[in-house]
Structure formats: C-alpha cells, structure tokens
Amino acid sequence: MVLSLHLGVRQNSPAEVWAALFGGGDDTASLVIATLRVPRTLIAPVVGAGLGLAGLLLQSVSRNPLASPDLLGINAGAALAVVIAVAVFDVAGLLPLAAIAALGALGTTALVFALALAAGGAMSSVNTLLAGVTLAGFFAAGTQIVLVVDETAMETLIFWLSGGFVDRSLSLLWLAAPVTALAFLIALINARALDVLAADDQSAAALGVPVGALRALMLGLAALLAAAAVTTAGPVSFVGLVAPHIARRLAGAGHAVLVPLSAIIGAALAIYADIAARFVIHPSEAPVGAVLAFVGVPVLVILLQAGTLRQVRA
C-alpha cells in the first residue's frame, strides 16, 4: 500500500507523500496523491480481499478447485445487470446499482447450480463449471450487444467493464468494506463447518452441519462479495481463482487459516496488479483486469498441468 502511494506516472518521494496526506506540499502532488492514489490504494485491497474470499467459498462448498466468481459467470451476470440498468433504464447512484449488481450475482449463482442440478447433480464439478462458463459467455455477449446498441453507454462503461481502480470515488469503499467485513466474519465463524463440508455431505450431516443451509449461505455470501466488487471496480478477473490456491499451498486445508489468508492474498494481488497497471503501457494506464489476466491465465494452466483438473469430476 505504501508503494501504491509513491508510484505512478509521476514518482513521489516519501516527503511529498507525507505532506500531501496531511494537507501540505505543492498542489500537483496533493492532487495526485490525495485525490487519485489514496482512493485506489484503499479500494484495491478491499475488492481483492472480497474476491479472494468469494473464490474460497465457491471452491469449498462446490468442491470444485476451478470455481471462482469469473469462471462461474457471477461477475458477468452482475456486470450485465448493471449495464442494462444504466443503458436501458438510466439508473444512477451507488446504492441502486449495488442492489442491481447483487440481484444479478445472486440470480446467476442460483441459475448456475440449477443448471448443474438439471444436468445431473448440483455439486457435480464438471456440470457446475460448464454451466458457469456457458452463462459467462452468454452474459458477456449480452453486455456487448447492449453497448453496441447504446453508444453513450459504451463510452461511459467500457473502461469500467475492463476492471480497475482508477478514478474511483472513495465513497465506493463504504459499499465494499462492510460487505467484505461481514462476509469475512460469517465465513470465519463457520470455518470448522466448512472444513467438514469441503470433504463430503454425508460426513458433514453426520456431524450435525446443516448442509443445505450452510451451502446456500456461503454461495449467497460469495455472490454478494462478487456484486460488491463488480459495483466498485468492474468485473475483475482471476483474483478469486488464484488467491485460494496460493493460500492452500501455504497453509493447508483448514478454513480457520484459509479464510483470512485468502483475503490477504487477494488484497495483495489486487494492489500489486494496480501498481503494475500504471507502468505496462506507460505513460498511459492499462486496465487492472488485463494485468490480472496475464497473471491468471498462466496460473490456470499450471493448475491444470499439476493435476487440478483430475479433481474436477462429473
């Protein structure tokens, strides 16, 4: 986070950063640091933490190592809902858009698992993943159609749809932070139950875990986390996939550690991707979503080559 305040198109010394944060220094440095860098430095880790936690919850309750808000189409569903609201119905304002994104994310989550159930088992990893990827493609196509039809909406939303933290208002933090904190606490309280549920339903039920209710709660939390992230930063990809896998490599399978560690790693990935985005096409700025894709795609390939795909069974 300290690096994020110092680095950008214009580099600033520690003295300049300190002065800008406390109302001193020259006007240009104050504008760049206090107005532009501080909001993104605070928003990026909150969004990253939420996505890392969302990915962990999805992977745990579905027992699918490739489950994440982007691969299951949850981000795309939330984004399409927001695009339709803005382009077709002229909806504006943070809370209405957040509510619409939440409805889109929750609806997509329910639809993914309903389609998987119709295909032969709600917790079938292959069916769930295929349903999610199919819906993600469908929603992405719908988003493109809406933007092509409404050029004004395209100009307004095209950079937001690529995912990123630039030019984001600090008021967005008041949406993302409470949702992330509440989901974190609920997941941590249920860490032991998640440990059992991640193994199999029979063992969880035998130990008194309300399997259906817990699964529905965790899927709902994952959807709300994705909705908060999409509303705040656009559909940021791969954080939800990569962060839980790194956490498992470092700490094993216990959710009492995985929950905070996935959030921390997700936050770190988001903020370092945000810093990298400032230099990839210097002096312009690349979308954070594009930077994360460059990191996430190789990681996905490595996971598949390492045998993760063998864990995805019909």
Short mmCIF file of C-alpha atoms in Angstrom, two decimals:
data_model
loop_
_atom_site.label_atom_id
_atom_site.label_comp_id
_atom_site.label_asym_id
_atom_site.label_seq_id
_atom_site.Cartn_x
_atom_site.Cartn_y
_atom_site.Cartn_z
CA MET A 1 0.00 0.00 0.00
CA VAL A 2 2.91 2.33 0.70
CA LEU A 3 4.29 1.64 -2.79
CA SER A 4 0.91 2.44 -4.31
CA LEU A 5 1.03 5.95 -2.85
CA HIS A 6 4.51 6.59 -4.22
CA LEU A 7 4.46 5.02 -7.69
CA GLY A 8 2.76 6.12 -10.87
CA VAL A 9 3.33 8.22 -13.98
CA ARG A 10 4.82 10.76 -11.60
CA GLN A 11 7.05 9.35 -8.86
CA ASN A 12 6.77 10.99 -5.45
CA SER A 13 9.21 10.99 -2.58
CA PRO A 14 8.19 9.91 0.94
CA ALA A 15 8.31 13.56 2.00
CA GLU A 16 5.90 14.57 -0.78
CA VAL A 17 3.52 11.75 0.10
CA TRP A 18 3.58 12.66 3.78
CA ALA A 19 2.96 16.33 3.04
CA ALA A 20 0.09 15.56 0.63
CA LEU A 21 -1.63 13.26 3.12
CA PHE A 22 -1.59 15.91 5.82
CA GLY A 23 -2.56 18.92 3.75
CA GLY A 24 0.85 20.28 2.83
CA GLY A 25 3.14 20.17 -0.20
CA ASP A 26 2.56 21.55 -3.69
CA ASP A 27 -0.86 21.44 -5.32
CA THR A 28 0.06 18.94 -8.04
CA ALA A 29 1.43 16.36 -5.61
CA SER A 30 -1.57 16.81 -3.34
CA LEU A 31 -3.98 16.29 -6.24
CA VAL A 32 -2.20 13.16 -7.49
CA ILE A 33 -1.71 11.54 -4.09
CA ALA A 34 -4.71 12.58 -2.02
CA THR A 35 -7.32 12.65 -4.78
CA LEU A 36 -6.17 9.92 -7.18
CA ARG A 37 -3.90 7.47 -5.37
CA VAL A 38 -5.42 7.29 -1.89
CA PRO A 39 -8.86 6.09 -3.07
CA ARG A 40 -7.45 3.36 -5.30
CA THR A 41 -4.93 2.33 -2.64
CA LEU A 42 -7.77 1.77 -0.16
CA ILE A 43 -10.30 0.30 -2.60
CA ALA A 44 -7.99 -2.21 -4.31
CA PRO A 45 -7.18 -4.35 -1.25
CA VAL A 46 -10.81 -4.38 -0.10
CA VAL A 47 -12.02 -5.56 -3.51
CA GLY A 48 -9.17 -8.07 -3.77
CA ALA A 49 -9.89 -9.45 -0.30
CA GLY A 50 -13.57 -9.86 -1.17
CA LEU A 51 -12.81 -11.69 -4.40
CA GLY A 52 -10.24 -13.94 -2.73
CA LEU A 53 -12.77 -14.87 -0.07
CA ALA A 54 -15.54 -15.36 -2.67
CA GLY A 55 -13.33 -17.75 -4.61
CA LEU A 56 -12.51 -19.74 -1.48
CA LEU A 57 -16.18 -20.10 -0.52
CA LEU A 58 -17.16 -21.20 -4.02
CA GLN A 59 -14.36 -23.75 -4.21
CA SER A 60 -15.09 -25.12 -0.75
CA VAL A 61 -18.85 -25.60 -0.98
CA SER A 62 -18.82 -26.86 -4.58
CA ARG A 63 -15.62 -28.92 -4.08
CA ASN A 64 -14.52 -27.53 -7.42
CA PRO A 65 -10.92 -26.25 -7.48
CA LEU A 66 -11.66 -24.14 -10.57
CA ALA A 67 -14.70 -22.36 -9.14
CA SER A 68 -14.41 -18.58 -8.96
CA PRO A 69 -16.74 -15.60 -9.50
CA ASP A 70 -15.43 -15.04 -13.03
CA LEU A 71 -15.30 -18.65 -14.26
CA LEU A 72 -18.79 -19.39 -12.92
CA GLY A 73 -20.21 -16.31 -14.65
CA ILE A 74 -21.16 -14.48 -11.44
CA ASN A 75 -19.12 -11.38 -12.31
CA ALA A 76 -20.55 -11.39 -15.83
CA GLY A 77 -24.11 -11.68 -14.54
CA ALA A 78 -23.64 -8.78 -12.14
CA ALA A 79 -21.99 -6.69 -14.85
CA LEU A 80 -24.79 -7.34 -17.35
CA ALA A 81 -27.38 -6.34 -14.76
CA VAL A 82 -25.56 -3.04 -14.16
CA VAL A 83 -25.10 -2.37 -17.89
CA ILE A 84 -28.81 -2.93 -18.60
CA ALA A 85 -29.77 -0.73 -15.64
CA VAL A 86 -27.55 2.12 -16.84
CA ALA A 87 -28.12 1.84 -20.60
CA VAL A 88 -31.80 0.91 -20.73
CA PHE A 89 -33.32 2.32 -17.55
CA ASP A 90 -30.96 5.26 -16.86
CA VAL A 91 -30.34 4.08 -13.30
CA ALA A 92 -27.76 6.13 -11.41
CA GLY A 93 -26.48 6.22 -7.85
CA LEU A 94 -24.31 3.84 -5.89
CA LEU A 95 -26.94 2.05 -3.82
CA PRO A 96 -29.38 1.30 -6.69
CA LEU A 97 -26.56 -0.02 -8.87
CA ALA A 98 -25.17 -2.07 -5.99
CA ALA A 99 -28.60 -3.61 -5.39
CA ILE A 100 -28.97 -4.42 -9.09
CA ALA A 101 -25.49 -5.97 -9.19
CA ALA A 102 -26.38 -8.07 -6.14
CA LEU A 103 -29.55 -9.31 -7.82
CA GLY A 104 -27.58 -10.15 -10.95
CA ALA A 105 -24.93 -12.02 -8.98
CA LEU A 106 -27.41 -13.91 -6.80
CA GLY A 107 -29.55 -14.80 -9.79
CA THR A 108 -26.55 -16.05 -11.73
CA THR A 109 -25.35 -18.16 -8.80
CA ALA A 110 -28.76 -19.75 -8.43
CA LEU A 111 -29.00 -20.36 -12.18
CA VAL A 112 -25.56 -21.97 -12.39
CA PHE A 113 -26.36 -24.53 -9.72
CA ALA A 114 -29.91 -25.06 -11.04
CA LEU A 115 -28.50 -25.88 -14.48
CA ALA A 116 -25.93 -28.20 -12.91
CA LEU A 117 -28.71 -29.93 -10.97
CA ALA A 118 -30.79 -30.33 -14.12
CA ALA A 119 -27.77 -31.88 -15.84
CA GLY A 120 -27.35 -34.49 -13.12
CA GLY A 121 -26.19 -33.18 -9.76
CA ALA A 122 -25.82 -29.71 -8.25
CA MET A 123 -22.40 -30.46 -6.81
CA SER A 124 -21.04 -32.10 -9.96
CA SER A 125 -17.87 -30.09 -10.59
CA VAL A 126 -17.91 -30.57 -14.35
CA ASN A 127 -21.60 -29.67 -14.71
CA THR A 128 -21.23 -26.64 -12.45
CA LEU A 129 -18.18 -25.39 -14.31
CA LEU A 130 -19.75 -25.93 -17.74
CA ALA A 131 -22.92 -24.14 -16.65
CA GLY A 132 -20.88 -21.22 -15.30
CA VAL A 133 -18.67 -20.87 -18.37
CA THR A 134 -21.71 -21.08 -20.66
CA LEU A 135 -23.57 -18.40 -18.73
CA ALA A 136 -20.46 -16.20 -18.57
CA GLY A 137 -20.22 -16.30 -22.36
CA PHE A 138 -23.94 -15.63 -22.75
CA PHE A 139 -23.87 -12.66 -20.36
CA ALA A 140 -20.71 -11.24 -21.97
CA ALA A 141 -22.41 -11.40 -25.37
CA GLY A 142 -25.48 -9.68 -23.92
CA THR A 143 -23.30 -6.93 -22.48
CA GLN A 144 -21.62 -6.36 -25.86
CA ILE A 145 -24.99 -6.16 -27.64
CA VAL A 146 -26.29 -3.55 -25.19
CA LEU A 147 -23.13 -1.47 -25.57
CA VAL A 148 -23.19 -1.64 -29.37
CA VAL A 149 -26.83 -0.52 -29.44
CA ASP A 150 -26.21 2.33 -26.96
CA GLU A 151 -23.01 4.19 -27.86
CA THR A 152 -23.40 6.59 -24.95
CA ALA A 153 -23.43 3.68 -22.52
CA MET A 154 -20.37 2.26 -24.25
CA GLU A 155 -18.42 5.47 -23.69
CA THR A 156 -19.50 5.50 -20.04
CA LEU A 157 -18.96 1.84 -19.18
CA ILE A 158 -16.25 0.44 -21.44
CA PHE A 159 -13.33 1.15 -19.09
CA TRP A 160 -15.34 0.07 -16.04
CA LEU A 161 -16.05 -3.26 -17.75
CA SER A 162 -12.33 -3.96 -18.13
CA GLY A 163 -11.95 -3.82 -14.34
CA GLY A 164 -9.79 -1.40 -12.40
CA PHE A 165 -9.43 1.08 -9.57
CA VAL A 166 -8.52 4.31 -11.38
CA ASP A 167 -10.87 7.29 -10.95
CA ARG A 168 -12.91 5.50 -8.30
CA SER A 169 -14.62 7.56 -5.62
CA LEU A 170 -13.69 6.90 -2.02
CA SER A 171 -17.42 6.64 -1.32
CA LEU A 172 -17.31 3.21 -3.00
CA LEU A 173 -15.33 1.99 -0.01
CA TRP A 174 -18.44 2.42 2.15
CA LEU A 175 -20.12 -0.20 -0.02
CA ALA A 176 -17.34 -2.75 -0.45
CA ALA A 177 -15.80 -2.64 3.04
CA PRO A 178 -18.91 -3.53 5.13
CA VAL A 179 -19.92 -6.34 2.75
CA THR A 180 -16.41 -7.79 2.80
CA ALA A 181 -16.07 -7.47 6.58
CA LEU A 182 -19.45 -9.09 7.26
CA ALA A 183 -18.79 -11.96 4.86
CA PHE A 184 -15.34 -12.46 6.39
CA LEU A 185 -16.77 -12.72 9.91
CA ILE A 186 -19.53 -15.14 8.88
CA ALA A 187 -17.07 -17.33 6.99
CA LEU A 188 -14.64 -17.33 9.91
CA ILE A 189 -17.38 -18.27 12.39
CA ASN A 190 -18.30 -21.20 10.14
CA ALA A 191 -14.71 -22.27 9.45
CA ARG A 192 -14.98 -25.65 11.20
CA ALA A 193 -18.25 -26.45 9.42
CA LEU A 194 -16.62 -25.52 6.10
CA ASP A 195 -13.76 -27.93 6.84
CA VAL A 196 -16.27 -30.79 7.10
CA LEU A 197 -18.44 -29.64 4.20
CA ALA A 198 -15.42 -29.45 1.91
CA ALA A 199 -14.92 -33.20 2.43
CA ASP A 200 -18.41 -34.62 1.73
CA ASP A 201 -22.06 -34.02 2.54
CA GLN A 202 -22.54 -37.28 4.44
CA SER A 203 -19.78 -36.58 6.95
CA ALA A 204 -20.99 -33.02 7.41
CA ALA A 205 -24.59 -34.13 8.02
CA ALA A 206 -23.46 -36.86 10.43
CA LEU A 207 -21.62 -34.23 12.47
CA GLY A 208 -24.70 -32.04 12.67
CA VAL A 209 -23.79 -29.50 9.98
CA PRO A 210 -26.91 -28.13 8.22
CA VAL A 211 -25.52 -28.91 4.77
CA GLY A 212 -28.16 -27.25 2.61
CA ALA A 213 -28.43 -24.10 4.71
CA LEU A 214 -24.66 -23.68 5.05
CA ARG A 215 -24.09 -24.19 1.33
CA ALA A 216 -26.82 -21.68 0.45
CA LEU A 217 -25.40 -19.15 2.94
CA MET A 218 -21.85 -19.44 1.60
CA LEU A 219 -22.97 -19.25 -2.04
CA GLY A 220 -25.03 -16.18 -1.17
CA LEU A 221 -22.04 -14.56 0.53
CA ALA A 222 -19.82 -15.31 -2.47
CA ALA A 223 -22.40 -13.75 -4.80
CA LEU A 224 -22.69 -10.61 -2.64
CA LEU A 225 -18.90 -10.28 -2.47
CA ALA A 226 -18.72 -10.53 -6.25
CA ALA A 227 -21.51 -7.97 -6.63
CA ALA A 228 -19.74 -5.50 -4.32
CA ALA A 229 -16.50 -5.98 -6.27
CA VAL A 230 -18.21 -5.50 -9.65
CA THR A 231 -20.03 -2.37 -8.49
CA THR A 232 -16.81 -0.92 -7.10
CA ALA A 233 -14.21 -1.91 -9.68
CA GLY A 234 -15.93 -3.62 -12.58
CA PRO A 235 -15.57 -7.35 -13.32
CA VAL A 236 -12.03 -8.01 -12.03
CA SER A 237 -10.92 -11.49 -13.05
CA PHE A 238 -8.71 -14.28 -11.68
CA VAL A 239 -8.21 -12.99 -8.13
CA GLY A 240 -10.96 -15.31 -6.90
CA LEU A 241 -9.34 -18.27 -8.66
CA VAL A 242 -5.70 -17.70 -7.78
CA ALA A 243 -5.81 -16.43 -4.17
CA PRO A 244 -7.38 -19.57 -2.58
CA HIS A 245 -4.92 -21.86 -4.37
CA ILE A 246 -1.94 -19.87 -3.13
CA ALA A 247 -3.44 -19.91 0.37
CA ARG A 248 -3.85 -23.70 0.28
CA ARG A 249 -0.26 -24.15 -0.85
CA LEU A 250 0.90 -22.06 2.10
CA ALA A 251 -1.44 -23.20 4.87
CA GLY A 252 -3.17 -26.46 4.01
CA ALA A 253 -6.92 -27.06 4.11
CA GLY A 254 -8.10 -25.58 7.44
CA HIS A 255 -10.57 -22.77 6.86
CA ALA A 256 -9.70 -21.00 10.12
CA VAL A 257 -6.46 -20.06 8.34
CA LEU A 258 -7.66 -20.21 4.73
CA VAL A 259 -10.35 -17.55 5.23
CA PRO A 260 -8.03 -14.74 6.39
CA LEU A 261 -5.14 -15.89 4.19
CA SER A 262 -7.23 -15.97 1.01
CA ALA A 263 -8.45 -12.46 1.80
CA ILE A 264 -4.92 -11.20 2.44
CA ILE A 265 -3.53 -12.78 -0.74
CA GLY A 266 -6.46 -11.45 -2.76
CA ALA A 267 -5.80 -7.95 -1.40
CA ALA A 268 -2.10 -8.22 -2.25
CA LEU A 269 -2.81 -9.45 -5.79
CA ALA A 270 -5.21 -6.58 -6.43
CA ILE A 271 -2.95 -3.83 -5.17
CA TYR A 272 0.17 -5.13 -6.92
CA ALA A 273 -1.79 -5.55 -10.16
CA ASP A 274 -2.98 -1.96 -9.75
CA ILE A 275 0.61 -0.77 -9.37
CA ALA A 276 1.74 -2.81 -12.39
CA ALA A 277 -1.12 -1.40 -14.48
CA ARG A 278 0.39 2.07 -14.12
CA PHE A 279 3.58 1.02 -15.97
CA VAL A 280 2.56 -1.64 -18.52
CA ILE A 281 1.73 0.91 -21.25
CA HIS A 282 3.46 3.92 -19.71
CA PRO A 283 2.59 6.82 -19.77
CA SER A 284 -0.97 5.55 -20.20
CA GLU A 285 -2.57 3.09 -17.81
CA ALA A 286 -3.66 -0.47 -18.53
CA PRO A 287 -6.86 -1.92 -17.08
CA VAL A 288 -6.19 -3.96 -13.95
CA GLY A 289 -8.33 -6.74 -15.39
CA ALA A 290 -5.91 -7.11 -18.29
CA VAL A 291 -2.90 -7.25 -15.96
CA LEU A 292 -4.57 -9.90 -13.80
CA ALA A 293 -5.41 -11.94 -16.90
CA PHE A 294 -1.72 -12.04 -17.80
CA VAL A 295 -1.04 -13.46 -14.34
CA GLY A 296 -4.15 -15.60 -14.01
CA VAL A 297 -4.05 -17.48 -17.32
CA PRO A 298 -0.56 -18.97 -16.72
CA VAL A 299 -1.58 -19.89 -13.17
CA LEU A 300 -4.68 -21.63 -14.51
CA VAL A 301 -2.53 -23.59 -16.98
CA ILE A 302 -0.12 -24.55 -14.20
CA LEU A 303 -3.00 -25.74 -12.02
CA LEU A 304 -4.31 -27.89 -14.84
CA GLN A 305 -0.88 -29.35 -15.57
CA ALA A 306 -0.32 -30.02 -11.87
CA GLY A 307 -3.33 -32.32 -11.83
CA THR A 308 -6.01 -29.98 -10.53
CA LEU A 309 -8.19 -30.98 -13.46
CA ARG A 310 -8.24 -34.56 -12.18
CA GLN A 311 -10.08 -33.29 -9.10
CA VAL A 312 -12.90 -31.98 -11.31
CA ARG A 313 -15.16 -34.99 -11.67
CA ALA A 314 -18.64 -35.28 -13.07
#
